[in-house]
Short mmCIF file of C-alpha atoms in Angstrom, two decimals:
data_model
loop_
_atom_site.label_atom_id
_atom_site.label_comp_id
_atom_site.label_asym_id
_atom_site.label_seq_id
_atom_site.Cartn_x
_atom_site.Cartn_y
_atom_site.Cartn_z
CA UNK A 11 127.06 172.33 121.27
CA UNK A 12 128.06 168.52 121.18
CA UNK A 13 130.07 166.23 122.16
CA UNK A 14 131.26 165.27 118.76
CA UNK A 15 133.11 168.49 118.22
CA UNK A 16 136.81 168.18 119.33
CA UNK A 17 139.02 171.13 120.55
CA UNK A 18 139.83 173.09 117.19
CA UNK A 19 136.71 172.47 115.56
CA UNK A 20 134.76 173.77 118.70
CA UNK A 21 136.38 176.83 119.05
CA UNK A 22 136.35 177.61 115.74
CA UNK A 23 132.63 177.16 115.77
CA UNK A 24 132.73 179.28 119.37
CA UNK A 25 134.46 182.29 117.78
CA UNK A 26 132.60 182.16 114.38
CA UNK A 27 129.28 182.44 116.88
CA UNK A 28 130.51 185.60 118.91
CA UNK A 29 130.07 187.65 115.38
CA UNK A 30 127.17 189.63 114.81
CA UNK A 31 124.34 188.00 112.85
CA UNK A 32 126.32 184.92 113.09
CA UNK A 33 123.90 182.40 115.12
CA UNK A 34 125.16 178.72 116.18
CA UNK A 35 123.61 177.63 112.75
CA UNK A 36 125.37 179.42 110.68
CA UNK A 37 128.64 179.43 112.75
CA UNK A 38 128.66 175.61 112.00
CA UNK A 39 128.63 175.63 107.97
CA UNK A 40 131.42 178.21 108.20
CA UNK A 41 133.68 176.03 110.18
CA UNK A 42 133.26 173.10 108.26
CA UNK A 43 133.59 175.60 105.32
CA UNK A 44 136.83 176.20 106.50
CA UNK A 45 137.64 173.29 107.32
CA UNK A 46 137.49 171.92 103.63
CA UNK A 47 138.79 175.27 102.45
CA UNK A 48 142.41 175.12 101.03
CA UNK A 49 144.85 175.79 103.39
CA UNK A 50 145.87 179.46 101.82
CA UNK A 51 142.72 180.87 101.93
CA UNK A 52 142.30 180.50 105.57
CA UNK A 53 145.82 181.60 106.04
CA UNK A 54 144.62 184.99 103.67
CA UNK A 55 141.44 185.60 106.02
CA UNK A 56 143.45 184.76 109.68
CA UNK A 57 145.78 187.21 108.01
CA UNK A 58 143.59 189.64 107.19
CA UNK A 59 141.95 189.96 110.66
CA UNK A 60 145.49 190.44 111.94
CA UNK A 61 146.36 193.16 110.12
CA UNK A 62 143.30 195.11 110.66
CA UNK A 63 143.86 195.09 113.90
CA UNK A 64 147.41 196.35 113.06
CA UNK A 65 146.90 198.28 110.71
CA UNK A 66 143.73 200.53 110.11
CA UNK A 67 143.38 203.50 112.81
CA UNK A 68 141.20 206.81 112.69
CA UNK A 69 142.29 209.56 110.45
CA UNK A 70 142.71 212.58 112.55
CA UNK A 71 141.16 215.12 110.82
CA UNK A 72 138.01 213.17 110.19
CA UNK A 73 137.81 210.08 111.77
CA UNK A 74 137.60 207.85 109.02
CA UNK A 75 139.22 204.72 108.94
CA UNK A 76 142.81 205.22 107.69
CA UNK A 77 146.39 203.37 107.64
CA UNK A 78 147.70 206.69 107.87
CA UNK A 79 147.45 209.79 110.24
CA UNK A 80 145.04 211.24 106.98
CA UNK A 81 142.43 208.97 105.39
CA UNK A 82 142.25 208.69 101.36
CA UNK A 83 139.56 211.26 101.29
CA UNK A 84 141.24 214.00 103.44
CA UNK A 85 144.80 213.70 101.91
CA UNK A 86 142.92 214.20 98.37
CA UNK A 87 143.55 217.85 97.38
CA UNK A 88 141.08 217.32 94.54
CA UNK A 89 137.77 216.55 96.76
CA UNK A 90 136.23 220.27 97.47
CA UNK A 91 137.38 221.65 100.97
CA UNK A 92 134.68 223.48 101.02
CA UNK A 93 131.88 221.08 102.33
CA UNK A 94 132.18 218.41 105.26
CA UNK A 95 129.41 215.79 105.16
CA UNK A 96 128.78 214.69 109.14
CA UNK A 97 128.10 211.23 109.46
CA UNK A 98 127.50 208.54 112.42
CA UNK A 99 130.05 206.39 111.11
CA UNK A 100 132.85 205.17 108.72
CA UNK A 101 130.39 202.56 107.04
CA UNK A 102 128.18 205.74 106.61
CA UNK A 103 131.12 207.05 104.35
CA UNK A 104 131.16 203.98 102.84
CA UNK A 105 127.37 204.29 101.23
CA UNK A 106 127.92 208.07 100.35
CA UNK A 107 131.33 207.65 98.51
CA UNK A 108 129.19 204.60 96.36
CA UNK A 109 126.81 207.07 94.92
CA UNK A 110 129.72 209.42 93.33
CA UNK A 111 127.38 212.48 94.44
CA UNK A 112 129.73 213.61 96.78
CA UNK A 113 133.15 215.57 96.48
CA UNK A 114 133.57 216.99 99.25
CA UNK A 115 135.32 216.07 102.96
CA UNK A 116 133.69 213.98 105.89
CA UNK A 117 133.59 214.12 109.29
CA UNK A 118 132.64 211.50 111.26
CA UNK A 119 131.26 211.37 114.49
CA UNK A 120 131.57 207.84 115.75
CA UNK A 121 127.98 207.59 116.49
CA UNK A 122 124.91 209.68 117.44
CA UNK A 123 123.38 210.35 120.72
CA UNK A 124 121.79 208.34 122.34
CA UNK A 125 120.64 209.19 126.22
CA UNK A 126 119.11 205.75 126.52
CA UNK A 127 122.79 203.99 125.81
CA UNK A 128 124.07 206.88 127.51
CA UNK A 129 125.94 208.44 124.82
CA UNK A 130 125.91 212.38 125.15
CA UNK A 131 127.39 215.06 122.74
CA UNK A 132 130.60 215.14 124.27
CA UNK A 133 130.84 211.31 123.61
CA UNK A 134 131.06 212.41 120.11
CA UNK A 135 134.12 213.95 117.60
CA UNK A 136 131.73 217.15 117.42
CA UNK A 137 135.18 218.83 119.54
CA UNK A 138 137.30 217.83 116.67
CA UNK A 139 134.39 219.23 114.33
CA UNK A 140 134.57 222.80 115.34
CA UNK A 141 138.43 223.92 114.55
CA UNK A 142 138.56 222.78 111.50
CA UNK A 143 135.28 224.96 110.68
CA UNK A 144 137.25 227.88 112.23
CA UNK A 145 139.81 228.62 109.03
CA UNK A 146 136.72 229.78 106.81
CA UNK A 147 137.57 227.59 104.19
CA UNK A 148 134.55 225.20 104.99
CA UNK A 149 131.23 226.69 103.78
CA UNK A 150 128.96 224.36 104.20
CA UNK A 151 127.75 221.17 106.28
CA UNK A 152 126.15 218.65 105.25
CA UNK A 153 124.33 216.53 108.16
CA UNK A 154 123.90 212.97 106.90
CA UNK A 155 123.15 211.27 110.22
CA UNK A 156 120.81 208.27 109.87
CA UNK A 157 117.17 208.92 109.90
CA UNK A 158 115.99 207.28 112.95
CA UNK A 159 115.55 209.02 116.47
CA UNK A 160 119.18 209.27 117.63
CA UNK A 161 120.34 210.83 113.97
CA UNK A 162 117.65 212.41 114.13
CA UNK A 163 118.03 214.26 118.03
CA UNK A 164 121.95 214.67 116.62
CA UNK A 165 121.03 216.23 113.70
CA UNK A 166 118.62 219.05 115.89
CA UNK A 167 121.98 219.11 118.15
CA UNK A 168 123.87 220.16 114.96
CA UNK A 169 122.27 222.00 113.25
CA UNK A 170 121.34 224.39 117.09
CA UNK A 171 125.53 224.35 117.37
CA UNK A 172 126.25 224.95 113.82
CA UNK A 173 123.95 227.57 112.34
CA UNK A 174 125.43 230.19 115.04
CA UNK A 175 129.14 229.74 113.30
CA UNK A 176 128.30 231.01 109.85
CA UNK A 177 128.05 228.26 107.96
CA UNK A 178 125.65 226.86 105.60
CA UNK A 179 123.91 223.90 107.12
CA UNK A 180 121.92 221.34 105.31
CA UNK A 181 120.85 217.97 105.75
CA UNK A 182 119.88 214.99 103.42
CA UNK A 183 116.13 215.14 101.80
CA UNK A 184 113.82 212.69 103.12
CA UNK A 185 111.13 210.98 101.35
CA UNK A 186 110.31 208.15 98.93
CA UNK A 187 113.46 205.67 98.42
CA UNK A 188 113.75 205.20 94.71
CA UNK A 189 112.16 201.84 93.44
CA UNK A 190 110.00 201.29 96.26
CA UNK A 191 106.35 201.45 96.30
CA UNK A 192 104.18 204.56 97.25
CA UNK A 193 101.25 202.26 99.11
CA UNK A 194 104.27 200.86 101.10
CA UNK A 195 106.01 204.08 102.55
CA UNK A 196 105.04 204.20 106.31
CA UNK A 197 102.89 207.50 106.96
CA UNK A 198 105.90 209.73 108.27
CA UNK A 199 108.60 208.82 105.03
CA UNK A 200 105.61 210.10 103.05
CA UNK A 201 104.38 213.02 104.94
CA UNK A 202 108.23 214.30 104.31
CA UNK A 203 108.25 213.83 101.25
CA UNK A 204 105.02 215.67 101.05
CA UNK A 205 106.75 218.52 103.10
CA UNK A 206 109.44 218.27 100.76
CA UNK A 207 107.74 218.00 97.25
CA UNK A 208 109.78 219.89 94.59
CA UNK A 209 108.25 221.58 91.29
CA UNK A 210 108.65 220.02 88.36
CA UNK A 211 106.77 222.14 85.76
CA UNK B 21 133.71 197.72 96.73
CA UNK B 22 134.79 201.40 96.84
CA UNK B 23 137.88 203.60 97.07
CA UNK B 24 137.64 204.76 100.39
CA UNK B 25 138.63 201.52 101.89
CA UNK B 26 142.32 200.84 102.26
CA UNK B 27 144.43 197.99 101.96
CA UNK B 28 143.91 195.93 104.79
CA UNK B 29 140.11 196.94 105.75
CA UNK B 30 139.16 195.82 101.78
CA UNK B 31 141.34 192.73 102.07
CA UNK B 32 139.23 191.58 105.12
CA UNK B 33 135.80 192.80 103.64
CA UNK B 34 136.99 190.71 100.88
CA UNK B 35 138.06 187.30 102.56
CA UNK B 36 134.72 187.95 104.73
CA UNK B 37 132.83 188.34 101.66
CA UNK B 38 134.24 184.56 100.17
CA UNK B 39 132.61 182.61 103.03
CA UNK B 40 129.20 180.79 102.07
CA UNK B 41 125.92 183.21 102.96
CA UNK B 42 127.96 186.40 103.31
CA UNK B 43 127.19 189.02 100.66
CA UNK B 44 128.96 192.08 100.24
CA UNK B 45 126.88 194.19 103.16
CA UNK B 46 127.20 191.21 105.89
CA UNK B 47 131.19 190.99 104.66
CA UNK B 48 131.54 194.90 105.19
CA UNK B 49 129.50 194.79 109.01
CA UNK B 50 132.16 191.83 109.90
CA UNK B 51 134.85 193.50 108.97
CA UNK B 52 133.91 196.97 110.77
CA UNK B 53 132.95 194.55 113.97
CA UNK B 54 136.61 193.24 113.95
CA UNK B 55 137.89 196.98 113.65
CA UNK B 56 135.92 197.77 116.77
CA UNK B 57 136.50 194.83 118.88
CA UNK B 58 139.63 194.33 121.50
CA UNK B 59 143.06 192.87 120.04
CA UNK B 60 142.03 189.44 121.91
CA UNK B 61 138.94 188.51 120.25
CA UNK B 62 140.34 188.79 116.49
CA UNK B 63 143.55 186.94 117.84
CA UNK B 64 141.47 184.18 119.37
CA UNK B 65 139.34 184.40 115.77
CA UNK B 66 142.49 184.13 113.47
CA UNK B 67 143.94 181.47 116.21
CA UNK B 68 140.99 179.53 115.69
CA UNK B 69 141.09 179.00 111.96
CA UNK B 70 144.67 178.59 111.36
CA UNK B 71 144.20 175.89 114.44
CA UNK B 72 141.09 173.93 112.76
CA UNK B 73 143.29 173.92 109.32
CA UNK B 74 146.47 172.35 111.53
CA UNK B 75 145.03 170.37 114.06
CA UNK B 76 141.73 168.74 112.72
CA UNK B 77 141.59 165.98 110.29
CA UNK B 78 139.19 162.52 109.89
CA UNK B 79 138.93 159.89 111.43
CA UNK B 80 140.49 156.55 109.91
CA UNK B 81 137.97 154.18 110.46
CA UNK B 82 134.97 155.98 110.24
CA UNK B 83 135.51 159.73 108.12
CA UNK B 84 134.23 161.82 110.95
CA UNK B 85 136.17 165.06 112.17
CA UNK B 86 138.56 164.29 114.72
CA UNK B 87 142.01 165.23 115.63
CA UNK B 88 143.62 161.92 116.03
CA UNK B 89 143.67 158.94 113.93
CA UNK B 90 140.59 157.84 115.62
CA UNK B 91 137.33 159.99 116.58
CA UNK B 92 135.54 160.58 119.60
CA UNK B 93 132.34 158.38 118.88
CA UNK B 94 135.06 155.10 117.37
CA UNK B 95 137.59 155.84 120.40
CA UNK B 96 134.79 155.20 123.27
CA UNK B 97 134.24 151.82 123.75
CA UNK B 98 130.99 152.41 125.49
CA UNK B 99 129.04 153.16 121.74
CA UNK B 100 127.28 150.22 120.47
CA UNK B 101 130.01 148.54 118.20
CA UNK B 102 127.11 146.28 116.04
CA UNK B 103 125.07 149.66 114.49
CA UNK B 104 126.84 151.82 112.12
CA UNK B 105 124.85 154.96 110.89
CA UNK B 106 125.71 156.17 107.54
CA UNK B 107 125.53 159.31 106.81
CA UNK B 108 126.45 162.35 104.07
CA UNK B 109 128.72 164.59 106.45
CA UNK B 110 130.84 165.15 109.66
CA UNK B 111 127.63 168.18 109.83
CA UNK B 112 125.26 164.87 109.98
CA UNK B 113 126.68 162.93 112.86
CA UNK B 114 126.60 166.84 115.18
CA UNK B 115 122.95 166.69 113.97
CA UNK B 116 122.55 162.97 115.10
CA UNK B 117 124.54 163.29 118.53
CA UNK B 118 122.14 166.08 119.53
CA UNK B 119 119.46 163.89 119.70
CA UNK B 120 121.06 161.60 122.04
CA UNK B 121 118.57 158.86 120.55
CA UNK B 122 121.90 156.66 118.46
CA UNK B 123 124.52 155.24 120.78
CA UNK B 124 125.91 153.02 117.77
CA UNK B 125 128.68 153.71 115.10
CA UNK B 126 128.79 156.29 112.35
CA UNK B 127 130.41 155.83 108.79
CA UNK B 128 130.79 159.43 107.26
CA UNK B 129 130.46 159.18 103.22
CA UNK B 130 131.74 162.66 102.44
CA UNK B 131 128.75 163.48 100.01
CA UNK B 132 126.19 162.15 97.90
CA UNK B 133 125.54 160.08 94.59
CA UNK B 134 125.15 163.22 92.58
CA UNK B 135 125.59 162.07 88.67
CA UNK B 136 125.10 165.78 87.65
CA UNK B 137 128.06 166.52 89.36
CA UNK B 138 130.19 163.92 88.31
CA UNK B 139 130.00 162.13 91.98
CA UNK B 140 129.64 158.19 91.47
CA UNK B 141 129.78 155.74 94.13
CA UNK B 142 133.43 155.50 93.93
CA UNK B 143 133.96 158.62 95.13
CA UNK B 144 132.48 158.68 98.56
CA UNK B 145 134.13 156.57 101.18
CA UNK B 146 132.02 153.09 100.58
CA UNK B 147 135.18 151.07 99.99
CA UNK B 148 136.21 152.04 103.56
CA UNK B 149 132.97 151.25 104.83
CA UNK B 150 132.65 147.27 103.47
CA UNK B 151 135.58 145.82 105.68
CA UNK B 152 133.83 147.13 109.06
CA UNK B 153 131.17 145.10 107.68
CA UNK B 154 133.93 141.77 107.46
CA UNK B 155 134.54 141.02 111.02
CA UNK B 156 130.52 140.36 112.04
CA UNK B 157 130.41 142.58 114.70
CA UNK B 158 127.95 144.65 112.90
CA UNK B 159 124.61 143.36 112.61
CA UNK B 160 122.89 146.90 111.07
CA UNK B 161 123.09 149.48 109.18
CA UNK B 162 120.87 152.72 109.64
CA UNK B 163 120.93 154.67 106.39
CA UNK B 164 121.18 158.11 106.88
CA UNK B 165 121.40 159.90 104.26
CA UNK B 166 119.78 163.61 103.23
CA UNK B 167 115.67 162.75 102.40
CA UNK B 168 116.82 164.71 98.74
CA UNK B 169 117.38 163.51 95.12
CA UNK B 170 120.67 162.71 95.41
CA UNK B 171 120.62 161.37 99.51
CA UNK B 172 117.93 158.75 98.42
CA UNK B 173 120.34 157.53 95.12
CA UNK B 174 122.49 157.06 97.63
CA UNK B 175 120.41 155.32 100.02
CA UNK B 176 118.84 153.07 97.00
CA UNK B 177 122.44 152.34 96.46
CA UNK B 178 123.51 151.22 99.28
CA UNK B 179 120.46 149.03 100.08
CA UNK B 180 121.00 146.91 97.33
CA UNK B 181 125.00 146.94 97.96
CA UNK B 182 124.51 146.14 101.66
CA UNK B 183 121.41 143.86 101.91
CA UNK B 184 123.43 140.96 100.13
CA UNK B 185 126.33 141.23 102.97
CA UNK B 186 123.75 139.63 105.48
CA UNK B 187 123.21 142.44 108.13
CA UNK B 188 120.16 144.46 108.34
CA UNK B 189 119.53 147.44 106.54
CA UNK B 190 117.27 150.34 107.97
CA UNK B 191 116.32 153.75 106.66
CA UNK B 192 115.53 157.10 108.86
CA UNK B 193 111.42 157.32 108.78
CA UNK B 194 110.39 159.27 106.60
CA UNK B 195 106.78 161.54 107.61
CA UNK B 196 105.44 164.75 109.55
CA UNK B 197 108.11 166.99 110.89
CA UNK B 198 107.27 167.79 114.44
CA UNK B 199 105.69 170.50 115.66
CA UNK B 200 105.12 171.70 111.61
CA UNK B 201 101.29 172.03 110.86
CA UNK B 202 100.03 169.02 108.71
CA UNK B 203 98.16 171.28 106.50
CA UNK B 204 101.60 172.85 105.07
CA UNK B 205 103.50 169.20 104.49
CA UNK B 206 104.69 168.60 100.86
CA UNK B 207 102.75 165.94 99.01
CA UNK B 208 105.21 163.76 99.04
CA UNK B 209 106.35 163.69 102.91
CA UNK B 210 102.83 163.39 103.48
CA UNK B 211 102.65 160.17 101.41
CA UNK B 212 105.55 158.88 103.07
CA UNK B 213 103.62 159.50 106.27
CA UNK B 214 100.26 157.52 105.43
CA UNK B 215 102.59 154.76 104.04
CA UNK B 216 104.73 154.32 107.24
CA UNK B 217 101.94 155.13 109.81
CA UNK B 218 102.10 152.93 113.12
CA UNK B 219 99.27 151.23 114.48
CA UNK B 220 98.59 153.42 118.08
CA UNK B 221 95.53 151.15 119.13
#
């Protein structure tokens, strides 16, 4: 960026700048940030990226992320084993857990497909979906891919695959996010929720 | 943030999440970036900061950043040695060099006159600055200090502390930011522009 920087200092501001949403701006005021930070809490966060690395792996039942060979949710005997709710990603499992809705297991695919990027079914954990489908414990999916096209073409794949294996297969309402504003929501957000009006009375 | 994350995933959300402009959804994205990117890149991260904390300190004459007892900009004998440009922080001098317009000096304060904060002149680094001022060398100072409340206490400061050491004093103009639209200028910066407009003609 500048002469002025010297060696540390410049790559610090180089590697800040390689994270997403992390422009040369902004990559700046978090070195110097760290730079007058005490000495242990840089330590804590260089540590912390470490041991991500080292530690955290995909659970393999689900594909969440896990330190162990079964993530928190799939080694809990008290979550129903009944439902699996089939999400793009681990964030995605993230957001669901938060609303305390949800009890039952996860699966998660490790994205959605996308021809463009070239990222086909197969790309997918729908393989490692199927046996675990097979015992006849699991009742019901839930498809909670995002609503945008590729969730959206991933959720048709689904639900084609699933509904032949005798399971119930649903898939997360769409319609007016809570606190927004009705004049706001774009024409297709409210023609679902038209679609999907419940009685009230 | 939630149960589903484990140990070392929620301790790097976590350390994200302390850095200035990260909330809690920009600390979570960083942290699942690092999951997904190779071994080298969150080495070369981690390497960084412990590095910046080891390696970079300021400068002895001047305050700057610098990783010897001298900077860049006091170590090359090709800058002007009679200008010395005071500014608030290391961030200012990066801003300065860019412009490639100041080949003299700096003298880094390390923050403002802020009495709301407790921050008097006697704690920013003015007592270092008055013996570069001894020798004669130095014929001006160019005050550079943020055009906010507490940048211009400082600057008013310093005026009348430096004007009766007999070198010249200047002051960054003050007026229309380039390329903004005049109709959108502040009141004030817009005063400050009719008061130092230049004769063209």
């Amino acid at each position: 960026m500048s002469m002025v920087y010297e060696g540390a200092l410049a790559d610090l501001v180089e590697e800040f700048g390689k994270l997403p949403g992390i422009g040369p701006k902004s990559a700046q005021r978090l070195a110097f940030h760290i730079l007058q930070s005490p000495e242990l809490d840089v330590s804590a966060l260089a540590h912390a990226l470490t041991e991500v690395k080292k530690r955290v792996r995909f659970c393999e039942t689900c594909g969440n992320v896990s330190e162990e060979e079964q993530c928190a949710v799939c080694k809990d005997p008290r979550r129903e084993q009944s439902v699996i709710c089939i999400v793009e990603e681990p964030k995605d499992v993230v957001a669901i857990e938060r609303t305390r809705e949800y009890r039952g297991l996860y699966h998660v695919l490790g994205g959605a497909i996308d021809p463009m990027a070239g990222v086909g079914p197969d790309d997918l954990r729908i393989k490692e979906l199927l046996p675990r489908l097979e015992s006849g414990t699991v009742t019901e999916c839930v498809i909670a891919t995002d609503p945008n096209l590729e969730g959206e073409a991933t959720a048709t794949y689904l639900i084609r695959l699933l509904s032949s294996l005798g399971v119930t297969v649903s898939k997360l309402a769409s319609g007016l996010p809570v606190g927004g504003d009705l004049e706001y929501a774009d024409e297709v957000t409210l023609g679902r929720a038209f679609q999907g009006r419940t009685s009230v009375a």
